[in-house]
Tab-separated table of C-alpha atoms in Angstrom:
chain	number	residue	atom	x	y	z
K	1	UNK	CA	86.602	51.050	77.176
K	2	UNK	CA	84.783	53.156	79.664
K	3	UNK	CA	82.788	54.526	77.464
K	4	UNK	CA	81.421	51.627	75.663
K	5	UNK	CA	80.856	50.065	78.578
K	6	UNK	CA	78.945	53.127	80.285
K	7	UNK	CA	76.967	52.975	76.607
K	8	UNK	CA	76.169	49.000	76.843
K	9	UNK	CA	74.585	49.517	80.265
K	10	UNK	CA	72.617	52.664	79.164
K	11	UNK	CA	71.073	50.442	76.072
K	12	UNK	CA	70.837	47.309	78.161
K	13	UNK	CA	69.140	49.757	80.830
K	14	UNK	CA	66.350	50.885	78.758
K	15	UNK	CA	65.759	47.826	76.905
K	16	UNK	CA	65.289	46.245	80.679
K	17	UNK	CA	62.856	49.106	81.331
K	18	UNK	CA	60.643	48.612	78.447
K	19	UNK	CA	60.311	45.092	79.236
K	20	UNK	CA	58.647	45.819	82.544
K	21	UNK	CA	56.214	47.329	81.089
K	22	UNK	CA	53.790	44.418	81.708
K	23	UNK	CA	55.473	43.531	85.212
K	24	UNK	CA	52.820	45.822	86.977
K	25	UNK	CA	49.517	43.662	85.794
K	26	UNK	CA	51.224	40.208	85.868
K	27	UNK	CA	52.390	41.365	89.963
K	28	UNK	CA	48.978	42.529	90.176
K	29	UNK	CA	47.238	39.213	89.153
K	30	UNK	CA	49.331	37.222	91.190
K	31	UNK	CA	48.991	39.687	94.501
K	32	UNK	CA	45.083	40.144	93.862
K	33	UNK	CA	43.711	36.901	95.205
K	34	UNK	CA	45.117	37.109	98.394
K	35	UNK	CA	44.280	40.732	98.642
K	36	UNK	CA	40.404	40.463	97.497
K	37	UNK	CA	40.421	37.616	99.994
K	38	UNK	CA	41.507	39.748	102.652
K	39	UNK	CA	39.380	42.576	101.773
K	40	UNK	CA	36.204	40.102	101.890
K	41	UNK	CA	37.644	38.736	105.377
K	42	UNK	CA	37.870	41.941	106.656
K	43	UNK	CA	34.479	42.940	105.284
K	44	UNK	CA	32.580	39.700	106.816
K	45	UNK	CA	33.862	39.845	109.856
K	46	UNK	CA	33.278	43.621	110.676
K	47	UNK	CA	29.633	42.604	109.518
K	48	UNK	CA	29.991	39.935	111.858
K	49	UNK	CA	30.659	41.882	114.630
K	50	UNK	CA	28.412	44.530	114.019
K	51	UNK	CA	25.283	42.247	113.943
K	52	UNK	CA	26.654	41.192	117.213
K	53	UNK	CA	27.323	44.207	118.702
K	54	UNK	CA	23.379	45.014	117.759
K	55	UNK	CA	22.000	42.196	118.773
K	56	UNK	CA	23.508	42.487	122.235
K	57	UNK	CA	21.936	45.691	122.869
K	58	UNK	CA	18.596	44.380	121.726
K	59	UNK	CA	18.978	41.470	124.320
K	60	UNK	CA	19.915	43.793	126.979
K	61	UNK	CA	16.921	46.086	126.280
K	62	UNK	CA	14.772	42.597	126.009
K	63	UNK	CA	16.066	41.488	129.254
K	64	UNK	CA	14.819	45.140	131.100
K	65	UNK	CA	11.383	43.606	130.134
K	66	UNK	CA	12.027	41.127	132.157
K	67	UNK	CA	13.594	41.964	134.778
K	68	UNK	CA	11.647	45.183	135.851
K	69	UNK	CA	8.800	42.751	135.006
K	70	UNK	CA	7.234	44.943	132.583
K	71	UNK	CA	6.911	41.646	130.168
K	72	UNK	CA	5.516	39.372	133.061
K	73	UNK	CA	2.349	42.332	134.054
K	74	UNK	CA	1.856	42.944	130.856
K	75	UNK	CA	1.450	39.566	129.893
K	76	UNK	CA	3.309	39.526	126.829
K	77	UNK	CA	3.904	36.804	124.313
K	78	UNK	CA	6.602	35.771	122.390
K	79	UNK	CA	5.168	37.668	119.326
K	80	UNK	CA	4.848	40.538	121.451
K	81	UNK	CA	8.602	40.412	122.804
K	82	UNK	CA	9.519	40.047	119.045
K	83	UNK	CA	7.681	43.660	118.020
K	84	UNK	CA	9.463	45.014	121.011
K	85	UNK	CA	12.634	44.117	119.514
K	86	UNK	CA	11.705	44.656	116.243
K	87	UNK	CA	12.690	48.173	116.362
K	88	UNK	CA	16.351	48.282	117.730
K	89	UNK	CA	17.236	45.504	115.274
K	90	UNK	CA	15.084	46.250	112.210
K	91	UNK	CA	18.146	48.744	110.567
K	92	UNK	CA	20.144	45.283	110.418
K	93	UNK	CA	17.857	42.234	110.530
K	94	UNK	CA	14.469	40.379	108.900
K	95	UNK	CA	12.370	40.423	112.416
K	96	UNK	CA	10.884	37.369	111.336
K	97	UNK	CA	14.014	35.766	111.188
K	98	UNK	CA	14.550	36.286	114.721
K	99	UNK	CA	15.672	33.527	117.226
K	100	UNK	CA	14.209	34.579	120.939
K	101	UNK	CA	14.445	32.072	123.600
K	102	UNK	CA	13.354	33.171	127.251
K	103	UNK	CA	14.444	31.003	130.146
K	104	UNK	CA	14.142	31.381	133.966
K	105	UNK	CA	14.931	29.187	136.849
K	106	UNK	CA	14.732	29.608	140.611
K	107	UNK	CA	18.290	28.594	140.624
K	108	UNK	CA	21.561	28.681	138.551
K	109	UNK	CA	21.854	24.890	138.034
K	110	UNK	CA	18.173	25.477	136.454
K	111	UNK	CA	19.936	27.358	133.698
K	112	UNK	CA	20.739	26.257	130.428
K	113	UNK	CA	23.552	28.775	129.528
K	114	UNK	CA	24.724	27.139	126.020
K	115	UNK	CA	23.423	28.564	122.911
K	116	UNK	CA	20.419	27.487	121.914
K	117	UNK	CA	19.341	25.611	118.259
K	118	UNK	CA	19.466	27.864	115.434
K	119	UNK	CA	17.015	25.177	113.275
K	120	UNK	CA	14.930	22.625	114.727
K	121	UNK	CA	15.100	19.069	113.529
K	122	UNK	CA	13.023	19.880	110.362
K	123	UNK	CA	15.758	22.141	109.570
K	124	UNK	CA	13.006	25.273	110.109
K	125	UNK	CA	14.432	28.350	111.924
K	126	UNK	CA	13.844	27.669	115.566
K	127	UNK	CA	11.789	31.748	115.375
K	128	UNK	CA	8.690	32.867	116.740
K	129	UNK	CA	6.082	31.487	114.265
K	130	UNK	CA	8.159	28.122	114.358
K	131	UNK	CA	9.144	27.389	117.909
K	132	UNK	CA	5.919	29.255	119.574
K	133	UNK	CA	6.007	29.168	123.453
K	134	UNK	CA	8.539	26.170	123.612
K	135	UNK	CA	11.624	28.810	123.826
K	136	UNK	CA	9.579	31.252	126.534
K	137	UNK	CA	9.225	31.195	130.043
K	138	UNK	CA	9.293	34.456	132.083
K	139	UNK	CA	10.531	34.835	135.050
K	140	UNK	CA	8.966	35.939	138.753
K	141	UNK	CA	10.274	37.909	141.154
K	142	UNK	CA	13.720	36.359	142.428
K	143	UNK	CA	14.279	34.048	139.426
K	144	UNK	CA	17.464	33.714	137.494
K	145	UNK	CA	16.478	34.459	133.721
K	146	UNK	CA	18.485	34.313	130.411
K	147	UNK	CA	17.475	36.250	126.901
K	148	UNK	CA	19.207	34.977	123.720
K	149	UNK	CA	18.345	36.644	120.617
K	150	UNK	CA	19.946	34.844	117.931
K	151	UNK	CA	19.704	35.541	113.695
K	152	UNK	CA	21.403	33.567	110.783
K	153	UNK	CA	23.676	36.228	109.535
K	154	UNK	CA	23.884	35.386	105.653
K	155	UNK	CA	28.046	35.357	105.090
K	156	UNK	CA	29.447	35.235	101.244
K	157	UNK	CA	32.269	32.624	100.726
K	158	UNK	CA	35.529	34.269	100.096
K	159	UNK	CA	38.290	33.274	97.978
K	160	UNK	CA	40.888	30.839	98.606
K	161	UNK	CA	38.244	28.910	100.744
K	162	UNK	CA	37.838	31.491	103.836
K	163	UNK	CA	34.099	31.017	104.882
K	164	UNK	CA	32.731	32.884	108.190
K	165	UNK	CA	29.758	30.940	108.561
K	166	UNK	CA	28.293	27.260	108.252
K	167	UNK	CA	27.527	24.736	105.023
K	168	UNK	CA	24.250	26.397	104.360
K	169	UNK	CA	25.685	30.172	104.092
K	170	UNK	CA	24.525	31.732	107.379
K	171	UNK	CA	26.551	32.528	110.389
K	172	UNK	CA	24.969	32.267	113.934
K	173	UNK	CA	24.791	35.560	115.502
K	174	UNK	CA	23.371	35.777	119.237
K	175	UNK	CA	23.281	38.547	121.732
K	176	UNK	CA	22.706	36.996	125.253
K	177	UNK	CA	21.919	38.820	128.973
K	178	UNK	CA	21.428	37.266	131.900
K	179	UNK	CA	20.229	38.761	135.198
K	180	UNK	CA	17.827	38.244	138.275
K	181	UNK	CA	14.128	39.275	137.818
K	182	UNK	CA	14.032	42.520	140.643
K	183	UNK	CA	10.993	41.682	143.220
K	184	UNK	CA	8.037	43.930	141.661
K	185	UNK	CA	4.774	44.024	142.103
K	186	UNK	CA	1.831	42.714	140.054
């Protein structure tokens, strides 16, 4: 009895193996959603943070400009702060995309510290050749100034609804620094 029973379960045991056979791709399609999602999270967001990462530096950099008042003697435009930037962000970003806005105030309470409009109301990017002067004020000597350099980071829709960014597929990404403008001379 031992014997046919040791017999049944070696039959019954590869019958049961051959029948997996297609186990592997129907586990696979029901795991691979999830895990393409995740992989596209994962992907996005380290994008994310990169472009953040970048931009920070550039606003830092920006913000020496103003602070040692390089931007104020020299005079320099907004167009002219954007080809300064240009460089340390071009790897990464369209320059002409850029969002700059320049603010200084003689005291904190002058400061608008939120971040600023991506778009204006036309729904154009708020960027050099759009916004103009309206975003740029340098400093003087003693001032409180902020730099925010901001760029619609284009994000892809995941699936199973995971979306980084906004309705129109773009992701706000702003580096900010904020300092007093050192006393220098003209």
């Amino acid at each position: 009895m031992l014997r046919n029973l040791a017999r049944l379960f070696r039959r019954n045991a590869s019958e049961f193996k051959r029948a997996q056979q297609g186990a592997t791709a129907v586990e696979f399609a029901l795991i691979a959603p999830a895990f393409i999602a995740l992989l596209i999270a994962i992907f996005e967001t380290t994008i994310f943070l990169f472009a953040q990462s970048d931009l920070q530096a550039a606003a830092t950099q920006a913000g020496r400009l103003f602070m040692t008042g390089q931007a104020q003697n020299g005079a320099m435009t907004p167009g002219q702060i954007e080809t300064a930037i240009c460089p340390m962000v071009q790897a990464m970003f369209n320059c002409g995309n850029l969002v700059i806005v320049v603010q200084s105030a003689t005291s904190s309470s002058g400061l608008n510290t939120s971040s600023p409009q991506m778009y204006n109301s036309q729904g154009q990017l708020n960027n050099v050749a759009n916004a103009g002067t309206a975003n740029y004020s340098p400093g003087t000597p003693g001032d409180l100034m902020v730099v925010f350099i901001g760029y619609p980071l284009p994000v892809v829709p995941g699936p199973l609804g995971f979306m980084l960014g906004n309705s129109n597929g773009t992701a706000a990404v702003w580096g900010v620094a904020a300092f007093r403008v050192e006393p220098y001379t003209s």
